[in-house]
Coordinates of C-alpha atoms in Angstrom, one line a residue:
Chain A
X16 CA 50.3 -3.2 -112.1
X17 CA 53.7 -4.4 -113.8
X18 CA 56.2 -3.1 -112.7
X19 CA 60.3 -2.4 -113.9
X20 CA 61.9 -2.2 -110.8
X21 CA 64.6 -5.0 -110.5
X22 CA 63.7 -7.8 -107.7
X23 CA 66.4 -10.5 -106.9
X24 CA 67.2 -13.2 -104.7
X25 CA 71.1 -14.2 -104.9
X26 CA 73.1 -16.4 -103.3
X27 CA 76.7 -16.5 -102.1
X28 CA 78.1 -19.3 -101.4
X29 CA 75.2 -20.8 -100.1
X30 CA 75.5 -24.4 -97.8
X31 CA 71.6 -25.8 -97.1
X32 CA 71.1 -27.8 -94.3
X33 CA 69.8 -28.9 -91.2
X34 CA 71.2 -28.7 -87.7
X35 CA 70.8 -29.7 -84.6
X36 CA 72.4 -28.9 -80.9
X37 CA 75.2 -31.8 -82.0
X38 CA 75.2 -31.8 -85.9
X39 CA 75.4 -30.7 -89.3
X40 CA 73.3 -32.1 -91.5
X41 CA 74.7 -30.6 -94.9
X42 CA 71.8 -30.9 -98.4
X43 CA 74.6 -29.1 -100.1
X44 CA 76.2 -26.8 -100.5
X45 CA 78.6 -23.6 -102.4
X46 CA 75.5 -22.5 -103.9
X47 CA 75.7 -19.2 -106.6
X48 CA 72.8 -18.5 -108.0
X49 CA 70.2 -15.5 -109.4
X50 CA 67.0 -15.2 -109.5
X51 CA 65.8 -11.6 -111.6
X52 CA 62.6 -10.1 -112.2
X53 CA 60.8 -11.4 -115.6
X54 CA 62.4 -14.4 -115.2
X55 CA 60.7 -18.1 -115.6
X56 CA 63.3 -20.3 -113.1
X57 CA 63.0 -24.2 -113.6
X58 CA 65.0 -26.2 -110.8
X59 CA 65.8 -29.5 -111.7
X60 CA 67.4 -32.4 -109.5
X61 CA 66.7 -36.0 -109.1
X62 CA 64.6 -36.8 -105.6
X63 CA 66.4 -36.1 -102.6
X64 CA 68.8 -33.7 -103.7
X65 CA 67.7 -31.1 -101.7
X66 CA 65.3 -29.1 -103.8
X67 CA 62.9 -28.2 -100.8
X68 CA 65.1 -27.4 -98.8
X69 CA 66.8 -25.2 -101.3
X70 CA 63.1 -23.1 -102.1
X71 CA 62.0 -23.4 -97.9
X72 CA 65.5 -22.0 -97.5
X73 CA 65.6 -19.4 -99.4
X74 CA 61.9 -17.7 -98.5
X75 CA 63.7 -18.2 -94.2
X76 CA 61.3 -21.1 -93.7
X77 CA 64.4 -22.7 -91.9
X78 CA 67.6 -20.6 -91.7
X79 CA 71.1 -21.4 -93.5
X80 CA 73.8 -23.7 -92.5
X81 CA 76.4 -20.7 -94.3
X82 CA 76.6 -18.4 -96.6
X83 CA 74.3 -15.6 -97.8
X84 CA 70.6 -14.5 -98.8
X85 CA 70.3 -11.7 -100.8
X86 CA 66.9 -10.5 -101.4
X87 CA 66.1 -6.9 -102.9
X88 CA 69.7 -6.2 -102.0
X89 CA 69.7 -6.9 -98.9
X90 CA 70.6 -9.9 -96.5
X91 CA 68.0 -11.9 -96.0
X92 CA 67.7 -11.6 -92.1
X93 CA 67.4 -7.6 -92.7
X94 CA 64.0 -8.0 -93.8
X95 CA 61.0 -8.0 -91.3
X96 CA 58.6 -10.6 -91.4
X97 CA 55.8 -8.7 -92.7
X98 CA 58.1 -7.1 -95.5
X99 CA 59.8 -10.7 -96.7
X100 CA 55.8 -11.6 -97.3
X101 CA 55.4 -8.7 -99.1
X102 CA 58.4 -9.6 -101.4
X103 CA 58.3 -13.5 -101.4
X104 CA 55.2 -15.8 -102.0
X105 CA 55.8 -20.0 -102.0
X106 CA 53.5 -22.4 -102.8
X107 CA 54.1 -26.2 -101.3
X108 CA 53.8 -29.8 -102.1
X109 CA 52.0 -30.2 -98.8
X110 CA 48.1 -29.7 -98.5
X111 CA 46.7 -27.7 -96.2
X112 CA 44.5 -29.2 -92.5
X113 CA 41.4 -29.6 -92.7
X114 CA 38.9 -26.9 -92.0
X115 CA 36.0 -25.1 -93.3
X116 CA 37.8 -22.4 -95.4
X117 CA 36.0 -21.5 -99.0
X118 CA 38.4 -20.9 -102.2
X119 CA 37.7 -17.3 -102.2
X120 CA 38.8 -16.9 -98.3
X121 CA 41.1 -19.4 -98.4
X122 CA 43.0 -16.3 -101.7
X123 CA 42.1 -13.5 -99.4
X124 CA 44.5 -15.3 -96.6
X125 CA 47.4 -14.4 -99.4
X126 CA 46.4 -10.1 -98.7
X127 CA 47.2 -10.7 -94.9
X128 CA 50.8 -9.2 -94.9
X129 CA 49.1 -6.3 -96.0
X130 CA 45.6 -6.2 -93.9
X131 CA 45.5 -4.3 -90.5
X132 CA 45.3 -6.0 -87.0
X133 CA 42.5 -7.6 -87.9
X134 CA 42.5 -8.7 -91.1
X135 CA 40.0 -7.0 -92.6
X136 CA 40.2 -6.9 -96.3
X137 CA 40.2 -3.6 -97.6
X138 CA 38.8 -2.2 -101.3
X139 CA 42.7 -2.9 -102.8
X140 CA 43.2 -6.1 -100.4
X141 CA 39.5 -7.0 -102.7
X142 CA 40.9 -5.5 -105.6
X143 CA 44.7 -8.1 -105.9
X144 CA 41.7 -11.3 -105.1
X145 CA 39.7 -10.9 -107.8
X146 CA 43.3 -9.9 -110.2
X147 CA 44.3 -13.0 -108.7
X148 CA 41.4 -15.3 -108.8
X149 CA 40.2 -14.1 -112.9
X150 CA 44.9 -15.3 -113.7
X151 CA 43.8 -17.9 -112.6
X152 CA 40.7 -19.1 -113.6
X153 CA 39.0 -20.2 -110.4
X154 CA 36.2 -18.2 -110.3
X155 CA 33.6 -21.0 -110.6
X156 CA 35.5 -22.5 -107.4
X157 CA 35.5 -19.3 -104.9
X158 CA 32.2 -20.4 -102.8
X159 CA 33.4 -24.2 -102.5
X160 CA 35.3 -25.5 -99.6
X161 CA 38.8 -26.3 -100.0
X162 CA 38.2 -30.2 -99.2
X163 CA 36.1 -30.2 -101.9
X164 CA 38.5 -29.4 -104.3
X165 CA 40.4 -32.2 -106.8
X166 CA 44.3 -31.6 -106.6
X167 CA 44.3 -29.3 -110.2
X168 CA 41.8 -27.3 -109.1
X169 CA 43.4 -27.3 -105.4
X170 CA 46.9 -26.3 -106.6
X171 CA 45.2 -23.5 -109.4
X172 CA 44.0 -22.8 -105.7
X173 CA 47.3 -22.0 -103.9
X174 CA 49.0 -20.2 -106.7
X175 CA 45.4 -17.6 -106.6
X176 CA 47.1 -17.8 -102.5
X177 CA 50.5 -16.8 -103.7
X178 CA 49.4 -13.8 -106.5
X179 CA 46.9 -12.2 -104.6
X180 CA 50.2 -11.6 -102.2
X181 CA 51.0 -9.7 -104.4
X182 CA 54.5 -10.6 -104.1
X183 CA 57.6 -9.4 -106.8
X184 CA 59.0 -13.0 -106.3
X185 CA 57.4 -16.6 -106.4
X186 CA 58.6 -19.8 -105.9
X187 CA 56.8 -23.1 -106.5
X188 CA 57.7 -26.8 -105.3
X189 CA 57.1 -29.2 -107.6
X190 CA 53.4 -27.9 -108.3
X191 CA 52.8 -29.5 -111.5
X192 CA 52.9 -32.5 -109.3
X193 CA 49.6 -34.8 -109.3
X194 CA 48.1 -33.0 -112.4
X195 CA 47.2 -34.6 -115.9
X196 CA 49.3 -33.2 -119.3
X197 CA 46.6 -30.8 -120.4
X198 CA 46.8 -28.8 -116.3
X199 CA 51.2 -29.5 -116.7
X200 CA 50.9 -26.8 -119.6
X201 CA 48.5 -24.7 -119.1
X202 CA 50.0 -24.2 -115.3
X203 CA 53.6 -23.5 -117.1
X204 CA 52.1 -21.3 -119.3
X205 CA 50.3 -19.5 -116.6
X206 CA 53.4 -19.2 -115.2
X207 CA 55.7 -17.6 -118.3
X208 CA 53.2 -14.9 -118.5
X209 CA 53.3 -13.8 -115.0
X210 CA 57.1 -13.7 -115.3
X211 CA 56.6 -11.7 -118.1
X212 CA 53.2 -9.6 -118.3
X213 CA 53.8 -8.9 -114.7
X214 CA 57.5 -8.8 -114.0
X215 CA 57.6 -11.5 -111.2
X216 CA 61.3 -13.4 -110.4
X217 CA 59.3 -17.2 -110.5
X218 CA 61.2 -20.1 -109.5
X219 CA 59.5 -23.4 -110.5
X220 CA 60.7 -27.0 -108.6
X221 CA 59.7 -29.8 -111.4
X222 CA 60.9 -33.1 -112.7
X223 CA 58.7 -32.2 -116.2
X224 CA 62.2 -32.0 -117.6
X225 CA 60.8 -31.1 -121.7
X226 CA 58.4 -28.5 -120.3
X227 CA 60.7 -26.6 -118.4
X228 CA 62.9 -27.1 -121.5
X229 CA 59.8 -25.3 -123.7
X230 CA 59.4 -23.0 -121.3
X231 CA 61.8 -21.7 -119.0
X232 CA 63.7 -18.3 -119.7
X233 CA 66.8 -20.1 -116.8
X234 CA 67.7 -23.3 -115.5
X235 CA 68.7 -24.1 -112.2
X236 CA 70.2 -27.7 -112.4
X237 CA 71.0 -29.3 -109.2
X238 CA 72.9 -32.3 -108.3
X239 CA 75.3 -33.8 -105.9
X240 CA 78.6 -31.0 -107.1
X241 CA 75.6 -27.7 -106.5
X242 CA 73.9 -25.9 -108.8
X243 CA 74.9 -25.2 -112.4
X244 CA 73.0 -22.3 -113.6
X245 CA 71.9 -20.5 -116.9
X246 CA 70.4 -19.9 -119.7
X247 CA 68.5 -22.9 -121.3
X248 CA 69.9 -22.8 -124.7
X249 CA 73.2 -22.2 -123.3
X250 CA 73.6 -24.9 -121.0
X251 CA 71.7 -27.8 -123.7
X252 CA 75.0 -26.6 -126.1
X253 CA 77.7 -27.3 -123.0
X254 CA 75.4 -30.6 -122.3
X255 CA 75.3 -29.7 -118.6
X256 CA 72.1 -31.4 -118.4
X257 CA 74.0 -34.4 -118.6
X258 CA 75.3 -34.5 -115.5
X259 CA 71.9 -33.5 -113.7
X260 CA 71.6 -37.8 -113.0
X261 CA 74.1 -39.1 -112.2
X262 CA 73.8 -42.5 -113.6
X263 CA 74.8 -44.7 -117.1
X264 CA 71.1 -45.9 -118.0
X265 CA 70.3 -42.2 -119.9
X266 CA 72.3 -39.0 -121.6
X267 CA 70.9 -35.6 -122.6
X268 CA 70.0 -35.8 -126.6
X269 CA 70.1 -32.1 -127.0
X270 CA 68.9 -32.9 -130.7
X271 CA 65.8 -34.6 -129.5
X272 CA 65.9 -32.3 -126.4
X273 CA 65.2 -34.9 -124.3
X274 CA 66.2 -37.4 -122.5
X275 CA 67.0 -41.1 -124.1
X276 CA 68.5 -44.9 -123.0
X277 CA 71.6 -45.0 -123.3
X278 CA 71.8 -47.9 -126.3
X279 CA 72.7 -51.8 -125.0
Chain B
X152 CA 25.1 -14.4 -83.7
X153 CA 22.7 -12.5 -83.3
X154 CA 19.8 -15.7 -82.3
X155 CA 23.4 -17.7 -80.9
X156 CA 22.7 -14.4 -78.2
X157 CA 19.0 -14.3 -78.0
X158 CA 19.9 -18.8 -77.1
X159 CA 22.3 -17.5 -74.7
X160 CA 19.5 -15.1 -73.5
X161 CA 17.3 -18.1 -73.0
X162 CA 19.1 -20.9 -71.9
X163 CA 19.4 -17.8 -68.8
X164 CA 16.4 -17.6 -67.8
X165 CA 15.6 -21.0 -68.3
X166 CA 18.6 -21.8 -65.9
X167 CA 17.7 -18.9 -62.9
X168 CA 14.3 -20.2 -63.5
X169 CA 14.2 -23.9 -62.3
X170 CA 16.8 -25.7 -60.1
X171 CA 15.2 -27.6 -56.8
X172 CA 12.8 -24.7 -55.9
X173 CA 10.8 -24.2 -58.5
X174 CA 9.9 -20.3 -59.1
X175 CA 7.2 -19.2 -61.8
X176 CA 8.9 -17.4 -64.4
X177 CA 7.5 -14.4 -64.2
X178 CA 7.8 -14.2 -60.6
X179 CA 11.3 -15.1 -61.6
X180 CA 11.5 -11.4 -63.8
X181 CA 10.2 -9.8 -61.7
X182 CA 12.9 -10.2 -58.8
X183 CA 15.6 -9.7 -61.7
X184 CA 14.1 -6.3 -62.1
X185 CA 13.8 -5.2 -58.5
X186 CA 10.3 -6.1 -58.2
X187 CA 8.8 -7.2 -55.0
X188 CA 8.8 -11.7 -54.7
X189 CA 8.5 -13.9 -51.6
X190 CA 12.0 -13.5 -49.6
X191 CA 12.6 -16.5 -50.0
X192 CA 12.8 -16.9 -53.6
X193 CA 14.9 -13.2 -54.0
X194 CA 17.5 -15.2 -51.8
X195 CA 17.4 -17.4 -53.5
X196 CA 17.5 -16.3 -57.2
X197 CA 20.5 -13.6 -56.1
X198 CA 22.3 -15.4 -53.4
X199 CA 22.6 -18.9 -55.6
X200 CA 21.3 -18.7 -58.8
X201 CA 22.3 -15.7 -60.6
X202 CA 26.5 -16.3 -59.4
X203 CA 25.8 -20.2 -60.7
X204 CA 24.5 -18.3 -63.7
X205 CA 27.5 -16.0 -64.3
X206 CA 29.5 -18.7 -63.7
X207 CA 28.0 -21.3 -66.0
X208 CA 28.3 -18.2 -68.4
X209 CA 32.3 -17.9 -68.0
X210 CA 32.8 -21.1 -67.3
X211 CA 31.3 -22.4 -70.3
X212 CA 32.8 -19.3 -72.4
X213 CA 36.1 -19.8 -71.4
X214 CA 36.8 -23.3 -71.9
X215 CA 35.1 -23.5 -75.2
X216 CA 38.0 -20.5 -76.2
X217 CA 40.4 -22.7 -74.9
X218 CA 39.8 -25.4 -77.0
X219 CA 39.4 -23.7 -80.1
X220 CA 42.4 -22.0 -80.0
X221 CA 44.3 -25.5 -79.0
X222 CA 42.7 -27.4 -81.9
X223 CA 43.7 -24.0 -84.1
X224 CA 46.9 -24.5 -82.3
X225 CA 48.0 -28.1 -82.6
X226 CA 45.8 -28.2 -86.2
X227 CA 44.3 -31.7 -84.5
X228 CA 40.7 -32.2 -83.8
X229 CA 41.0 -34.1 -80.8
X230 CA 43.2 -31.5 -78.6
X231 CA 41.3 -29.8 -76.3
X232 CA 41.7 -27.2 -73.2
X233 CA 43.5 -29.6 -71.1
X234 CA 45.6 -30.9 -73.5
X235 CA 48.5 -28.6 -71.7
X236 CA 48.3 -31.1 -69.0
X237 CA 47.0 -27.3 -66.7
X238 CA 44.1 -29.1 -65.5
X239 CA 45.9 -32.1 -64.7
X240 CA 48.9 -29.4 -62.8
X241 CA 45.3 -27.9 -60.7
X242 CA 43.9 -31.0 -60.4
X243 CA 48.0 -32.2 -58.7
X244 CA 47.6 -29.1 -56.9
X245 CA 44.2 -30.1 -55.2
X246 CA 45.0 -33.4 -54.5
X247 CA 48.8 -32.7 -52.3
X248 CA 46.7 -30.2 -50.6
X249 CA 44.5 -32.4 -49.2
X250 CA 45.5 -35.8 -49.8
X251 CA 49.3 -34.6 -49.0
X252 CA 49.0 -32.4 -46.3
X253 CA 46.8 -35.6 -44.4
X254 CA 50.1 -37.4 -44.6
X255 CA 52.6 -35.9 -43.8
X256 CA 50.3 -34.3 -40.5
X257 CA 48.4 -35.7 -38.1
X258 CA 45.1 -32.9 -37.9
X259 CA 44.9 -30.5 -41.4
X260 CA 43.6 -26.6 -39.9
X261 CA 40.5 -25.8 -41.3
X262 CA 41.2 -23.4 -43.5
X263 CA 43.5 -25.8 -45.7
X264 CA 40.1 -26.7 -46.3
X265 CA 38.1 -23.9 -47.5
X266 CA 37.6 -22.8 -51.2
X267 CA 40.0 -20.5 -51.4
X268 CA 42.6 -22.8 -49.7
X269 CA 41.7 -25.2 -52.9
X270 CA 41.5 -22.5 -55.5
X271 CA 44.8 -20.8 -54.6
X272 CA 46.4 -25.1 -54.8
X273 CA 44.8 -25.4 -57.7
X274 CA 45.8 -22.2 -59.4
X275 CA 49.3 -22.8 -57.9
X276 CA 49.8 -26.1 -59.7
X277 CA 48.2 -25.8 -63.8
X278 CA 50.8 -22.2 -63.0
X279 CA 53.6 -24.9 -62.5
X280 CA 52.8 -27.3 -64.7
X281 CA 52.5 -24.0 -67.4
X282 CA 55.3 -22.4 -66.9
X283 CA 57.4 -26.0 -67.2
X284 CA 55.6 -26.8 -70.8
X285 CA 56.8 -23.3 -72.1
X286 CA 59.8 -23.5 -70.2
X287 CA 60.8 -26.9 -71.9
X288 CA 59.0 -25.8 -75.3
X289 CA 60.6 -22.8 -76.0
X290 CA 63.2 -24.6 -77.9
X291 CA 61.1 -27.1 -79.7
X292 CA 60.2 -26.4 -82.7
X293 CA 57.9 -29.0 -83.8
X294 CA 54.4 -27.8 -82.3
X295 CA 53.2 -31.9 -82.7
X296 CA 55.9 -32.5 -79.9
X297 CA 54.3 -29.9 -77.1
X298 CA 51.0 -31.4 -78.0
X299 CA 52.8 -35.2 -76.5
X300 CA 55.1 -33.8 -74.2
X301 CA 51.8 -31.6 -72.6
X302 CA 49.9 -35.3 -72.5
X303 CA 52.8 -36.6 -70.9
X304 CA 52.7 -33.8 -68.4
X305 CA 49.6 -34.6 -67.6
X306 CA 50.2 -38.5 -67.1
X307 CA 52.7 -37.6 -64.8
X308 CA 50.9 -35.5 -63.1
X309 CA 48.0 -38.1 -62.9
X310 CA 50.0 -40.8 -61.6
X311 CA 51.9 -39.0 -58.8
X312 CA 47.8 -38.2 -57.5
X313 CA 47.3 -41.9 -58.3
X314 CA 50.1 -42.2 -55.5
X315 CA 49.1 -39.8 -53.3
X316 CA 45.4 -41.2 -53.4
X317 CA 46.6 -45.0 -52.6
X318 CA 48.1 -44.0 -49.8
X319 CA 45.4 -41.3 -48.7
X320 CA 42.5 -42.2 -46.3
X321 CA 39.3 -42.7 -47.4
X322 CA 37.9 -39.4 -46.2
X323 CA 39.9 -37.5 -48.1
X324 CA 39.9 -39.0 -51.3
X325 CA 36.1 -39.0 -51.3
X326 CA 37.2 -35.3 -50.4
X327 CA 40.0 -35.0 -53.3
X328 CA 36.6 -36.9 -56.0
X329 CA 34.5 -34.3 -54.8
X330 CA 36.8 -31.8 -55.9
X331 CA 36.7 -33.3 -59.4
X332 CA 32.7 -33.6 -59.7
X333 CA 32.8 -30.0 -60.3
X334 CA 31.2 -27.5 -59.2
X335 CA 29.1 -24.0 -60.6
X336 CA 27.6 -22.8 -57.0
X337 CA 30.6 -22.3 -54.5
X338 CA 31.8 -18.8 -55.6
X339 CA 30.7 -15.7 -54.3
X340 CA 30.4 -12.5 -55.5
X341 CA 34.1 -11.4 -55.3
X342 CA 35.3 -14.9 -56.2
X343 CA 33.2 -13.8 -59.7
X344 CA 34.5 -11.0 -60.0
X345 CA 38.5 -12.4 -60.0
X346 CA 36.9 -14.8 -62.4
X347 CA 35.8 -12.4 -64.6
X348 CA 38.6 -10.0 -64.9
X349 CA 40.6 -12.7 -66.2
X350 CA 38.0 -14.2 -68.3
X351 CA 38.0 -10.1 -70.4
X352 CA 42.5 -10.1 -69.9
X353 CA 42.2 -13.6 -72.3
X354 CA 39.5 -12.3 -74.8
X355 CA 41.2 -9.1 -74.8
X356 CA 44.3 -11.0 -75.2
X357 CA 42.8 -13.1 -78.1
X358 CA 41.7 -10.5 -80.2
X359 CA 45.6 -9.9 -81.2
X360 CA 45.8 -13.5 -82.1
X361 CA 43.2 -13.5 -84.7
X362 CA 45.4 -12.7 -87.3
X363 CA 48.1 -15.4 -87.4
X364 CA 45.4 -18.0 -85.9
X365 CA 43.4 -17.1 -88.9
X366 CA 47.2 -17.5 -90.4
X367 CA 47.2 -21.1 -89.0
X368 CA 44.4 -22.6 -90.9
X369 CA 46.6 -23.0 -94.1
X370 CA 49.4 -24.9 -92.1
X371 CA 52.6 -23.4 -90.2
X372 CA 54.7 -22.9 -92.9
X373 CA 52.5 -21.2 -95.5
X374 CA 51.6 -19.1 -92.0
X375 CA 55.1 -18.0 -91.5
X376 CA 55.5 -17.5 -95.5
X377 CA 52.9 -14.9 -94.6
X378 CA 54.5 -13.3 -91.6
X379 CA 53.7 -15.3 -89.0
X380 CA 55.8 -15.1 -86.1
X381 CA 55.2 -19.0 -85.6
X382 CA 56.9 -18.9 -82.2
X383 CA 55.5 -15.8 -80.8
X384 CA 51.8 -17.0 -81.8
X385 CA 52.6 -20.3 -80.2
X386 CA 53.4 -19.4 -77.0
X387 CA 50.8 -16.1 -76.8
X388 CA 48.2 -18.5 -77.0
X389 CA 49.8 -21.4 -74.6
X390 CA 49.7 -18.9 -72.3
X391 CA 46.4 -17.4 -72.9
X392 CA 45.2 -21.3 -72.5
X393 CA 47.0 -22.2 -70.0
X394 CA 45.8 -19.0 -67.8
X395 CA 42.1 -19.2 -68.5
X396 CA 41.9 -23.2 -68.2
X397 CA 44.3 -22.3 -64.7
X398 CA 42.3 -20.3 -62.9
X399 CA 38.4 -21.6 -64.0
X400 CA 40.0 -25.0 -63.2
X401 CA 40.9 -23.5 -60.0
X402 CA 37.7 -22.5 -59.1
X403 CA 34.3 -24.4 -60.2
X404 CA 37.3 -27.8 -60.3
X405 CA 38.4 -30.1 -64.0
X406 CA 34.6 -29.6 -66.2
X407 CA 35.4 -32.0 -69.2
X408 CA 34.0 -32.1 -72.7
X409 CA 32.8 -28.6 -72.9
X410 CA 36.3 -27.5 -74.0
X411 CA 36.9 -30.3 -76.8
X412 CA 33.0 -30.7 -77.9
X413 CA 32.4 -26.7 -78.0
X414 CA 34.4 -25.8 -81.2
X415 CA 33.5 -28.8 -83.4
X416 CA 29.0 -28.1 -82.5
X417 CA 30.0 -24.3 -83.1
X418 CA 31.6 -25.3 -86.5
X419 CA 28.9 -27.2 -87.3
X420 CA 26.3 -24.0 -86.7
X421 CA 28.1 -20.9 -88.2
X422 CA 30.2 -23.1 -91.1
X423 CA 33.2 -20.7 -91.4
X424 CA 37.0 -21.0 -90.5
X425 CA 37.1 -16.9 -89.9
X426 CA 38.1 -16.4 -85.8
X427 CA 36.5 -13.1 -86.4
X428 CA 33.3 -15.2 -86.2
X429 CA 34.1 -18.5 -84.7
X430 CA 35.7 -16.6 -81.1
X431 CA 32.8 -14.6 -80.1
X432 CA 30.6 -18.0 -81.5
X433 CA 32.8 -20.5 -80.0
X434 CA 32.4 -18.5 -76.3
X435 CA 28.5 -18.4 -77.0
X436 CA 28.2 -22.3 -77.6
X437 CA 30.2 -22.2 -74.7
X438 CA 27.9 -20.4 -72.2
X439 CA 24.5 -21.8 -74.0
X440 CA 26.3 -25.3 -73.2
X441 CA 27.3 -25.2 -70.7
X442 CA 24.3 -23.4 -69.0
X443 CA 22.1 -26.4 -70.3
X444 CA 23.7 -28.6 -68.8
X445 CA 23.9 -26.7 -65.1
X446 CA 20.4 -26.6 -65.4
X447 CA 19.9 -30.2 -65.9
X448 CA 22.4 -30.8 -63.0
X449 CA 20.4 -29.3 -60.8
X450 CA 17.9 -32.0 -61.4
X451 CA 14.9 -29.5 -61.4
X452 CA 12.2 -30.1 -59.2
X453 CA 14.1 -32.4 -56.9
X454 CA 16.4 -32.2 -54.0
X455 CA 19.3 -33.8 -55.9
X456 CA 22.0 -32.4 -57.4
X457 CA 23.9 -34.1 -60.4
X458 CA 28.1 -33.6 -60.4
X459 CA 27.9 -31.3 -63.0
X460 CA 31.0 -33.1 -64.6
X461 CA 29.7 -35.7 -65.4
X462 CA 26.1 -34.4 -66.7
X463 CA 28.6 -32.4 -69.4
X464 CA 30.2 -35.6 -70.0
X465 CA 26.9 -37.5 -70.2
X466 CA 24.5 -35.3 -71.8
X467 CA 26.9 -33.8 -74.2
X468 CA 29.0 -36.8 -76.3
X469 CA 25.5 -38.3 -77.2
X470 CA 24.9 -35.1 -78.9
X471 CA 28.5 -34.8 -80.5
X472 CA 28.3 -38.3 -81.9
X473 CA 25.3 -37.7 -83.4
X474 CA 25.7 -34.1 -85.5
X475 CA 29.3 -35.9 -86.6
X476 CA 27.3 -39.0 -87.9
X477 CA 24.1 -36.6 -89.4
X478 CA 26.7 -34.3 -91.3
X479 CA 29.4 -37.4 -92.8
X480 CA 31.9 -34.5 -93.4
X481 CA 34.8 -33.0 -92.6
X482 CA 33.4 -29.8 -90.9

């Protein structure tokens, strides 16, 4: 099911933030970044810098304040809601409300942009659901209710749901939070595979800098000045990572490929 | 689903058979299918019991569906058909008619006390409040704020009613209180046909919402990312609930409890969150519970009748508590 068509998100002088009737709260501005098919991109930045706001803006959950977002060579505003739902799927940090949904039903909801007015699943829908299940190895969970799952299991299921949505672009907001090391690594490996084998464009916000450096094709480094984006190795070479946290307490060691404490 | 239908049918027959006058089961069946039975029984059956049973089915089913819609929309297990303040609006209409009119005029024309006038006043009040809430919430993004606004409207109208009650005569007050008891038995066939057309209309309007309601099970953000138009879904749902509860309250008074409890009971029984199953199952559950409550309210074989609104809570609340304690689980 790999496609060779290029899918992209591109921003031009994007300003994100929140608008009320009287005032604007600008979170960040002048973002010029591109996300492409086949790439796993990690969005790094300190707490509160606006990573979640950016991800929400890119999937049109909140409007941008200024600038443009282009999705597949078309402005984001021009896509209808169902069309956009076939372009971008998302994994949020929030827990889902208490109810009786089983894991299978939850994953199947990912097919909603494709089903008829009553949400009836077709043969094709079932095929995509089963593919998503086998890719994330959720087979043993299918008949459980979602509130019976552990954090790691739930995270896998939510990713399966977005895979079932079969979109060329996937954004994930801190999917590795609450996971142990083994689950973090297998998650990154899964995302990398999806980017390579299925040519998906994947944007992950994360605090796992170590794994991000290891696995990402590109990094988006977000700080008060804006976003610096590029291939991981180039960014390391240009000392771009030093700008990530504006602090004296630590610096990025290019040889060790990690942040180290500043001596005395 | 089939066995819910069977239970409903059984409850209907029980409801028709039991009352202040006992009609033996076989005679009742004969009467229903047009065979000769005692004329007085025939009269009771066709002009009193059958309309009342049908009303109970529509009222129970309608309120239960509204409760389910509100609980899904607000993702709040305490939401019910009345959270939008619609029944308070209806109450306000009736209170203004019964108590307000008495304050300003010396004599009240008999028309003002008729069933029809009460229904019109209640509908007007319900539609008034619904219109305000829909207008106010048009520019509100946060669904929880709408829930609170609805509750505030409820308090506000309740306060106006209290003021009216304070200044009105004991007789007027009593009339109002009697209306709040609720009554399933006052509807004639014309009124029943109005009520059922609204019910069927609402069912028709709910069907296209089912898919969006299922998406909302994942929360609003996921629903939007699945292509749901949240505002449209929200307004659509509120409109249906407002109209249906408004019309029901107008005809039978503010029936408590059913709308809140039946969705929970149904989810315990059918164990799914899929609205394609939940909506019909909840409607059937509401109808069944309403028929049972009405049968109890008639105090079979006695000449007394309990207010239906008291019975729904009196017998329903302990059942829900018992079921939830026994299950010890998020439904």
